[in-house]
PDB file of C-alpha atoms in Angstrom:
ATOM      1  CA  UNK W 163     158.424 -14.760-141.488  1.00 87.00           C
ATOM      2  CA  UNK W 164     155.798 -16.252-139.152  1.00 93.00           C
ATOM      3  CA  UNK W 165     158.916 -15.387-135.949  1.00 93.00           C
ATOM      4  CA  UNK W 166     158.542 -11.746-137.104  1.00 93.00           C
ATOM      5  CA  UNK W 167     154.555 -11.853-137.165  1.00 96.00           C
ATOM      6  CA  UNK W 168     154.396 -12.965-133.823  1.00 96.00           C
ATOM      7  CA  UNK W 169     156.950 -10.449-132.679  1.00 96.00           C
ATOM      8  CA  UNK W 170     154.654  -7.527-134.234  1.00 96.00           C
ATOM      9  CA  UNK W 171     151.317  -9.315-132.450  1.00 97.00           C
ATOM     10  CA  UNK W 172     152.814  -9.657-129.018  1.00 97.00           C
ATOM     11  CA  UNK W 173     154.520  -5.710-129.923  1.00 97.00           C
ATOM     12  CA  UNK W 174     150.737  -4.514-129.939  1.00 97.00           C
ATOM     13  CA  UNK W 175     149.545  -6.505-127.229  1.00 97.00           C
ATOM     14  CA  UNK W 176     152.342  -4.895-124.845  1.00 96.00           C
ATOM     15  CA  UNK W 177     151.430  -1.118-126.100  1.00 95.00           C
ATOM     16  CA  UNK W 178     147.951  -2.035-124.979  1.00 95.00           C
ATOM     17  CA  UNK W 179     148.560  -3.901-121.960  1.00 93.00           C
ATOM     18  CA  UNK W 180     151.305  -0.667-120.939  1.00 92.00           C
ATOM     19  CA  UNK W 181     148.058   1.717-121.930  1.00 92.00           C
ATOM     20  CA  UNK W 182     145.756  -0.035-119.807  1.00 90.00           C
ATOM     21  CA  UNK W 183     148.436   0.381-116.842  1.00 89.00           C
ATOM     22  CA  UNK W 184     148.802   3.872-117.473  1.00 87.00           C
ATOM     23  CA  UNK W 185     144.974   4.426-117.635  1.00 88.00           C
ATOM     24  CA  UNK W 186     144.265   2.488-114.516  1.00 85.00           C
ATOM     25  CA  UNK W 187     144.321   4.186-111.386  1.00 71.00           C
ATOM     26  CA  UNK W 188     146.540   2.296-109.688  1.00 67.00           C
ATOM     27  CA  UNK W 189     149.437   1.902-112.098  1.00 69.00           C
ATOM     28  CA  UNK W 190     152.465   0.139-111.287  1.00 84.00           C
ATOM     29  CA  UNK W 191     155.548   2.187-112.170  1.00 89.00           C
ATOM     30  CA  UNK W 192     157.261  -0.525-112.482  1.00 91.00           C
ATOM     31  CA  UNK W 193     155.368  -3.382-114.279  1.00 92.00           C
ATOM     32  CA  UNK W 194     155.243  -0.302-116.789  1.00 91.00           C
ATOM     33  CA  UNK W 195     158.749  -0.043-116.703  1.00 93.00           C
ATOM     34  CA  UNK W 196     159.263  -3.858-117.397  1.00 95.00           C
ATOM     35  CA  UNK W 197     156.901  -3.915-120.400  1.00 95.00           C
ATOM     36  CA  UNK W 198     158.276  -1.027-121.818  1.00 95.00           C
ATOM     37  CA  UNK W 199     161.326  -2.463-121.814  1.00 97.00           C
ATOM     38  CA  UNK W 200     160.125  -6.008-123.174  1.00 97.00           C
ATOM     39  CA  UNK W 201     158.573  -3.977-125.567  1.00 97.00           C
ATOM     40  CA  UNK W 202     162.086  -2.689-126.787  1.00 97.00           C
ATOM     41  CA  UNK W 203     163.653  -6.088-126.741  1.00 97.00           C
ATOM     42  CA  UNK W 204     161.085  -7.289-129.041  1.00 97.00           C
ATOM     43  CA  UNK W 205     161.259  -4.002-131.580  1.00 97.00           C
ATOM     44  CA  UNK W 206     164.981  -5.048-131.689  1.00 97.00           C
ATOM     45  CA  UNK W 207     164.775  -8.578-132.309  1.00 96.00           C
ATOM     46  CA  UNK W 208     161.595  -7.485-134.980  1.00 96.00           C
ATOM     47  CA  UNK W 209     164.123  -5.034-136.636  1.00 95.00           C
ATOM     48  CA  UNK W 210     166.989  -7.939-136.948  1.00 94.00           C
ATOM     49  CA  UNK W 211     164.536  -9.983-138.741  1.00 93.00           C
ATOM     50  CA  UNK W 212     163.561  -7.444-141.268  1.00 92.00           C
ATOM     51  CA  UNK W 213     167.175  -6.703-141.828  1.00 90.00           C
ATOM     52  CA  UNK W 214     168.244 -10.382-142.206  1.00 88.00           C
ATOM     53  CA  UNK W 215     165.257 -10.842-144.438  1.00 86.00           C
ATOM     54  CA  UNK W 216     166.069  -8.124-146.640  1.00 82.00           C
ATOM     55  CA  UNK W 217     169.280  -8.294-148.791  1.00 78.00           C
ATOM     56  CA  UNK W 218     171.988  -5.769-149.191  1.00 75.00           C
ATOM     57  CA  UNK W 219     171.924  -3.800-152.146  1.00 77.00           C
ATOM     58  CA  UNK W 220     175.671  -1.698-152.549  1.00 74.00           C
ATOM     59  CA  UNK W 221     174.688   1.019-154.979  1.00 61.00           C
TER      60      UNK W 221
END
């Protein structure tokens, strides 16, 4: 539980750093890129978590 509340913390901090970026004059395509796509490794560990944490109901 406190794995996946990190995971969501450092989730927001990325889509504010990548904002920032984008707002900035000067953005960096591809630190952009690179957070983006740190962003999606953590939204997929966050969603095994949630899954594991959950159990399966078969109707």
């Amino acid at each position: 539980m406190r794995r996946l509340e990190l995971l969501r913390v450092e989730h927001r901090d990325l889509d504010s750093a990548i904002f920032a970026l984008a707002e900035s004059g000067s953005s960096d395509q591809l630190q952009i890129a690179r957070l983006k796509k740190r962003k999606l490794r953590l939204r997929d560990e966050m969603s095994m978590l949630e899954d594991a944490l959950v159990p399966d109901i078969i109707a």
